[in-house]
XYZ file of C-alpha atoms in Angstrom:
311
model
C 17.744 2.153 0.733
C 13.942 2.585 1.045
C 12.135 3.585 4.181
C 8.384 2.771 4.661
C 5.932 4.257 7.107
C 2.818 2.522 8.343
C 0.746 4.581 10.729
C -2.015 1.922 11.085
C -0.083 -1.386 11.330
C -1.835 -4.565 12.144
C -1.496 -8.249 12.665
C -3.437 -9.965 9.832
C -5.131 -13.113 11.142
C -6.113 -15.612 8.347
C -8.750 -18.151 9.059
C -11.032 -20.599 7.275
C -14.549 -21.851 7.664
C -16.675 -24.447 5.905
C -19.632 -22.085 5.561
C -20.736 -18.647 6.780
C -23.898 -18.626 8.908
C -25.750 -15.415 9.483
C -28.152 -16.645 12.200
C -25.797 -18.839 14.273
C -22.091 -19.414 15.145
C -19.661 -19.678 12.272
C -16.909 -21.953 13.504
C -13.431 -21.090 12.123
C -9.874 -22.411 12.240
C -6.928 -19.985 12.370
C -4.456 -20.692 9.631
C -1.738 -18.122 10.288
C -0.788 -14.599 11.504
C 1.113 -12.233 9.259
C 2.495 -8.732 9.730
C 0.121 -6.227 8.094
C -0.329 -2.658 7.162
C 0.470 -0.925 3.875
C 4.105 0.193 4.493
C 5.004 -3.080 6.288
C 3.635 -5.107 3.245
C 5.619 -2.868 0.878
C 8.842 -3.203 2.907
C 8.612 -7.038 3.066
C 7.875 -7.255 -0.685
C 10.745 -4.905 -1.521
C 13.166 -6.844 0.674
C 12.180 -10.087 -1.110
C 13.054 -8.396 -4.318
C 16.589 -7.634 -3.069
C 15.999 -3.952 -1.910
C 17.286 -2.830 1.472
C 14.314 -1.521 3.542
C 13.403 -0.474 6.975
C 9.748 -0.362 8.079
C 8.754 2.432 10.519
C 5.593 1.984 12.540
C 3.950 2.623 15.867
C 2.949 -0.476 17.933
C 1.677 -1.340 21.455
C 0.083 -4.000 23.521
C -0.158 -7.713 22.867
C -0.606 -7.382 19.151
C 2.249 -4.793 18.931
C 4.553 -7.346 20.486
C 3.268 -10.105 18.131
C 3.766 -7.851 15.147
C 7.326 -7.078 16.213
C 8.003 -10.748 16.692
C 6.631 -11.714 13.291
C 8.745 -9.139 11.536
C 11.881 -10.324 13.443
C 11.122 -13.922 12.456
C 10.772 -12.711 8.780
C 14.091 -10.941 8.908
C 12.627 -7.569 8.244
C 14.507 -4.483 9.452
C 12.128 -2.235 11.348
C 12.024 0.831 13.621
C 9.167 0.459 16.159
C 7.813 3.598 17.936
C 6.367 2.165 21.154
C 2.839 3.377 21.966
C 0.315 2.935 24.790
C -2.727 1.565 22.997
C -3.268 -1.870 21.479
C -2.194 -2.542 17.940
C -5.090 -3.471 15.667
C -5.750 -7.093 14.499
C -7.477 -7.486 11.055
C -9.181 -10.682 9.874
C -9.276 -12.447 6.547
C -11.781 -15.346 6.579
C -12.172 -17.776 3.726
C -15.393 -19.775 3.112
C -14.589 -23.209 1.689
C -18.139 -23.857 0.289
C -18.072 -20.777 -2.006
C -14.461 -19.723 -2.232
C -15.592 -16.278 -0.946
C -13.477 -14.337 1.473
C -14.224 -11.565 4.009
C -11.495 -9.042 4.647
C -12.316 -7.226 7.854
C -10.182 -4.122 8.407
C -10.409 -2.071 11.569
C -9.146 1.474 12.333
C -5.616 1.898 13.483
C -4.803 2.191 17.184
C -5.322 5.467 18.854
C -2.014 7.423 19.061
C -1.373 10.238 21.536
C 0.200 13.525 20.252
C 3.703 12.721 21.536
C 3.462 9.298 19.859
C 2.507 10.499 16.365
C 5.123 13.347 16.659
C 7.684 10.594 17.558
C 6.790 8.824 14.234
C 7.600 11.986 12.267
C 10.844 12.407 14.221
C 11.835 8.760 13.410
C 11.535 9.564 9.657
C 13.362 12.904 9.986
C 16.273 11.583 12.049
C 16.694 8.297 10.186
C 20.326 7.707 9.173
C 21.691 7.099 6.616
C 19.265 9.120 4.562
C 17.092 6.809 2.453
C 16.537 7.351 -1.315
C 12.690 6.948 -1.055
C 10.050 7.073 1.624
C 6.949 4.982 0.991
C 3.903 6.242 2.949
C 1.275 3.520 2.754
C -1.930 3.008 4.595
C -4.509 5.052 6.522
C -4.079 7.337 9.515
C -5.569 6.434 12.920
C -8.522 8.518 13.756
C -6.666 10.285 16.532
C -3.884 11.617 14.223
C -4.509 15.008 12.418
C -5.306 14.807 8.706
C -2.407 17.118 8.023
C 0.132 14.530 9.406
C 1.201 13.129 5.977
C 1.318 16.658 4.525
C 3.586 17.908 7.239
C 5.802 14.865 6.671
C 5.925 15.434 2.878
C 7.087 18.971 3.557
C 9.793 17.716 5.916
C 10.890 15.285 3.231
C 11.187 18.149 0.681
C 13.553 19.823 3.030
C 15.810 16.784 2.880
C 15.343 16.175 -0.768
C 13.788 12.847 0.066
C 11.316 11.611 -2.613
C 7.923 10.300 -1.447
C 5.700 7.558 -2.782
C 2.186 7.903 -1.414
C -0.753 5.421 -1.072
C -3.386 6.588 1.299
C -6.911 8.021 1.056
C -9.436 10.648 2.162
C -8.530 14.140 3.428
C -4.932 13.019 4.357
C -4.402 12.140 0.760
C -5.721 15.505 -0.546
C -3.647 17.535 1.896
C -0.421 15.619 1.152
C -0.916 15.895 -2.680
C -1.082 19.715 -2.130
C 2.538 19.589 -1.161
C 3.585 17.404 -4.147
C 4.988 13.889 -4.096
C 7.076 11.755 -6.507
C 4.553 8.974 -7.064
C 0.981 8.553 -5.908
C -1.453 5.558 -6.387
C -5.121 6.406 -6.492
C -8.145 4.130 -6.664
C -11.439 5.266 -8.266
C -12.873 6.299 -4.924
C -9.822 8.452 -4.226
C -10.107 10.021 -7.675
C -13.695 10.908 -7.100
C -12.899 12.366 -3.655
C -10.347 14.604 -5.395
C -13.175 16.163 -7.474
C -13.550 13.898 -10.479
C -17.207 13.355 -11.626
C -16.744 12.438 -15.276
C -16.942 9.301 -17.351
C -15.331 5.871 -16.647
C -13.101 5.397 -19.697
C -9.406 6.078 -19.538
C -9.740 8.756 -22.250
C -12.419 10.579 -20.218
C -10.313 10.351 -16.934
C -7.025 11.495 -18.512
C -7.730 15.253 -18.655
C -8.363 15.331 -14.943
C -5.138 13.540 -14.250
C -3.252 16.104 -16.422
C -4.853 18.874 -14.437
C -3.732 17.360 -11.131
C -0.200 17.039 -12.511
C -0.230 20.610 -13.654
C -1.224 21.654 -10.092
C 1.961 19.966 -8.896
C 0.369 17.028 -6.997
C 2.846 14.503 -8.232
C 5.515 13.588 -10.799
C 3.681 10.307 -11.626
C -0.012 9.515 -10.865
C -1.358 5.995 -11.103
C -5.121 5.375 -11.131
C -6.143 1.769 -10.542
C -9.301 0.632 -12.449
C -10.085 -2.701 -10.804
C -10.289 -5.523 -13.458
C -9.544 -2.970 -16.183
C -6.033 -2.533 -14.875
C -4.654 0.987 -14.293
C -3.724 4.280 -15.895
C -0.544 6.323 -15.578
C -0.028 10.006 -16.225
C 3.382 11.583 -15.748
C 4.581 15.301 -15.775
C 6.888 14.444 -18.676
C 3.836 13.609 -20.906
C 3.738 9.846 -20.577
C 0.126 8.585 -20.573
C -0.520 4.882 -20.429
C -3.232 2.299 -19.815
C -2.221 -1.225 -18.789
C -4.420 -4.382 -18.537
C -3.294 -7.507 -16.996
C -4.446 -10.949 -18.149
C -7.483 -12.546 -16.378
C -6.565 -14.400 -13.292
C -8.463 -16.330 -10.653
C -9.153 -14.231 -7.568
C -8.080 -15.868 -4.424
C -7.512 -12.950 -2.058
C -7.527 -9.139 -2.396
C -5.367 -8.728 0.681
C -2.138 -6.895 -0.217
C -2.841 -6.347 -3.898
C -2.528 -2.496 -3.824
C 0.652 -2.992 -1.672
C 2.117 -5.341 -4.304
C 1.459 -2.768 -7.008
C 3.276 -0.073 -5.002
C 6.088 -2.392 -4.041
C 6.946 -3.602 -7.570
C 6.547 -0.296 -9.287
C 8.743 1.385 -6.601
C 11.253 -1.375 -6.922
C 11.653 -1.030 -10.699
C 11.883 2.790 -10.506
C 14.499 2.508 -7.649
C 16.423 0.083 -9.961
C 16.377 2.677 -12.782
C 13.898 1.027 -15.038
C 11.818 3.155 -17.400
C 8.589 4.446 -15.968
C 6.644 2.571 -18.635
C 8.072 -0.762 -17.559
C 7.843 -0.047 -13.879
C 4.120 0.759 -14.370
C 3.489 -2.352 -16.315
C 5.104 -4.496 -13.571
C 3.014 -2.700 -10.941
C -0.231 -3.714 -12.757
C 1.039 -7.272 -13.188
C 2.035 -7.406 -9.513
C -1.581 -6.493 -8.356
C -2.956 -9.209 -10.554
C -0.474 -11.745 -9.335
C -1.147 -10.828 -5.802
C -4.990 -11.353 -6.010
C -4.434 -14.822 -7.473
C -2.381 -16.092 -4.585
C -3.151 -16.432 -0.833
C -1.807 -14.154 1.933
C -0.799 -10.464 1.879
C 2.560 -10.840 0.184
C 3.841 -11.266 -3.358
C 5.971 -14.325 -3.106
C 5.970 -16.045 -6.518
C 8.198 -13.966 -8.694
C 8.013 -16.512 -11.533
C 4.235 -16.062 -11.608
C 4.750 -12.239 -11.596
C 6.872 -12.648 -14.743
C 4.207 -14.729 -16.436
C 1.521 -12.139 -15.589
C 3.774 -9.373 -16.786
C 4.175 -11.135 -20.214
C 0.366 -11.042 -20.535
C -0.070 -7.426 -19.455
C -1.125 -5.161 -22.437
C -0.006 -1.484 -22.530
C -1.587 1.188 -24.688
C -0.630 4.875 -24.987
C -3.072 7.780 -24.758
């Protein structure tokens, strides 16, 4: 069983317009609402792949109720921590004339101290104990940067492995405690101190150093259209590139990567194969609408075209 935590959940509103106007009204049509937020997206993807999951998140107000309703309709097991302030709504707006999309993401709702402490307690007290905790998404501005680091320490006390996908100072502090798997993007990597070249060969020594410092068992660095790198404490160093795909929506691509790689590791697949599937999942996700990875046949096709090299 896998538990996920989303501290900045949202309702994702998808809409479409014929054309963006910068000096007058842009009239839009709402197409759908979906549950959103990193851990929630991961939980839904994992459940679709046959993994038992529960999504833990704080939620309040009208959008908090809507988020809970959408998850209930989806059949997703969840543990909601009720909070005072209104849950965020994010917007994905497609322009028909150009095929371009705007993905407007807002900060997570303000949480009071007793509310974010309740989120930590929900993870600590969850029973039966899960095999993995996936922490995905940003922290609301009102929550201390040390929140995830404190939670990782609490997980170590319970021998609960952590998969981490966040950014900024909360990422840096959590990595100081050591996690099982972390997914970084290029901005995260730079924020951790990297200022070297852009090739995988140039980046690899810095990843090795971070592994030696105990930041993670496995570190993934995504490279945009150039795929991703993997460095593991056991000496595995890989670069994977997916085939070219038509970009439809970037919403949920990183979550798809984390979902599928976590799923394959949980199922006992080799790290190499789990990583390759993660890279393929991100490419499959950006080539389909919405924030979920739903077409598993397409995922398999993209995986077949994903090329892996060792470093």
